[in-house]
Amino acid sequence: MSTLFDPIKIGDIALSNRIAMAPLTRNKAIAGNLANPLAVEHYRQRATAGLIIAEGAPISAMAQGYLDTPGIHTPEQVAAWRKVTDAVHAEGGRIVVQLWHVGRISHVSLLPDGASPVSSSNQCPTTQTFTREGFIQVSAPRALRDDELPGLIADYRHGARCAMEAGFDGVEVHSANTYLLEQFLRDSVNERSGPYGGSIANRARLLVEVMQAVCQEIGAGRTGVRLSPMTTSNNTPRDSDPQALYGYVVDQLAPLGLAYLHIIEGETGGARHPENAPRFDYGALRRRFPGAWMVNNGYTRAEALEAVASGRADMVSFGRPFVSNPDLVRRLREDAPLTPLLTDKLYGGGAEGYIDYPFLAD
Ligand code: 8OZ
């Protein structure tokens, strides 16, 4: 029987325990959308996580949807991230980066030459993003043409290559939380006809092609993916048949030999089994996936221990607890109290609420 604190090898990446730091957007990037120099210390402090999944990093200028998010597509961004990965590795940690394209969750003020956000369709959600002017309604998107999709897939490939040059141990493709890839998956958003719209197989095609490209570029053993079948974040409705859609997706990803699949259960940052939503059978997906199965979303210590001990999951990721507890692994091991999160210090700003949370005293 494995415990949360046992080592595990996921694909090509050897981890000292089964606790991951979930990707956490903090809007602290500096000019050029470079990782903030403070991120070196922030991630270094958290290097006892079995795996750090660094915050979502836009793979191109068009992939950005929020102010000051650190990209993974220019040489300067690679150099800034390199300082982060070197610091984590010097502490014996492992770190991958999340490859992110926001799709329609963006604003013209954040995009090159005031371009419109892009998506699977031109349907516009009523939701806000964080810009220089604060939180404002996202801009109307335009539907990508089929002939633009090879370039988009190339952007993911380039992001993965940049991640390797920056010294990351791998990447996690962000196909969750209703950003671009999920805007193709769900029939609530994807109104396309042609090879990337309509049937489940067509709506899943872009994700599958992105995953194939990234695996070809850096190796499947360094590639993970994040899914969120039941979330309605960004005011985006669920698919009409999530069980069938995400079951098909997992069946397509299974043969690739991915390092891990990271699943957000329920509403991101909310209930794992939302009331008034149909029950989703996560176990049915897990049984069809041969790689490591990482669960997420508000797990308590007891729930995380149980998930791994029972074999229901191989790993558990923690988001908010890792913000306010750099030594979360030690605190979970010793069942020590957790420092509460200062929610007003999550986005933007500097060192406060970022690198000043306390470690347990010896
Ligand atoms: C919080 C704020 C902005 C973006 C996600 C990347 O939900 C995000 C995100 C989270 O996946």
PDB file of C-alpha atoms and ligand atoms in Angstrom, residues 25 66 100 174 177 179 347, ligand 1:
ATOM      1  CA  THR A  25      -1.792  32.263 -11.339  1.00  0.00           C
ATOM      2  CA  TYR A  66      -4.760  38.269 -17.836  1.00  0.00           C
ATOM      3  CA  TRP A 100      -1.683  27.883 -21.328  1.00  0.00           C
ATOM      4  CA  HIS A 174      -3.814  23.257 -19.666  1.00  0.00           C
ATOM      5  CA  ASN A 177     -11.077  25.650 -16.559  1.00  0.00           C
ATOM      6  CA  TYR A 179      -9.779  27.993 -21.603  1.00  0.00           C
ATOM      7  CA  TYR A 347      -3.006  38.528  -7.412  1.00  0.00           C
TER       8      TYR A 347
HETATM    9  C1  8OZ B   1      -7.071  32.235 -11.365  1.00  0.00           C
HETATM   10  C2  8OZ B   1      -6.996  33.472 -11.974  1.00  0.00           C
HETATM   11  C3  8OZ B   1      -6.680  33.537 -13.303  1.00  0.00           C
HETATM   12  C4  8OZ B   1      -6.439  32.401 -14.028  1.00  0.00           C
HETATM   13  C5  8OZ B   1      -7.134  28.754 -14.107  1.00  0.00           C
HETATM   14  C6  8OZ B   1      -5.169  29.826 -14.964  1.00  0.00           C
HETATM   15  O1  8OZ B   1      -8.213  28.877 -13.537  1.00  0.00           O
HETATM   16  C7  8OZ B   1      -6.243  29.923 -14.193  1.00  0.00           C
HETATM   17  C8  8OZ B   1      -6.519  31.160 -13.421  1.00  0.00           C
HETATM   18  C9  8OZ B   1      -6.837  31.093 -12.086  1.00  0.00           C
HETATM   19  O2  8OZ B   1      -6.778  27.690 -14.613  1.00  0.00           O
END
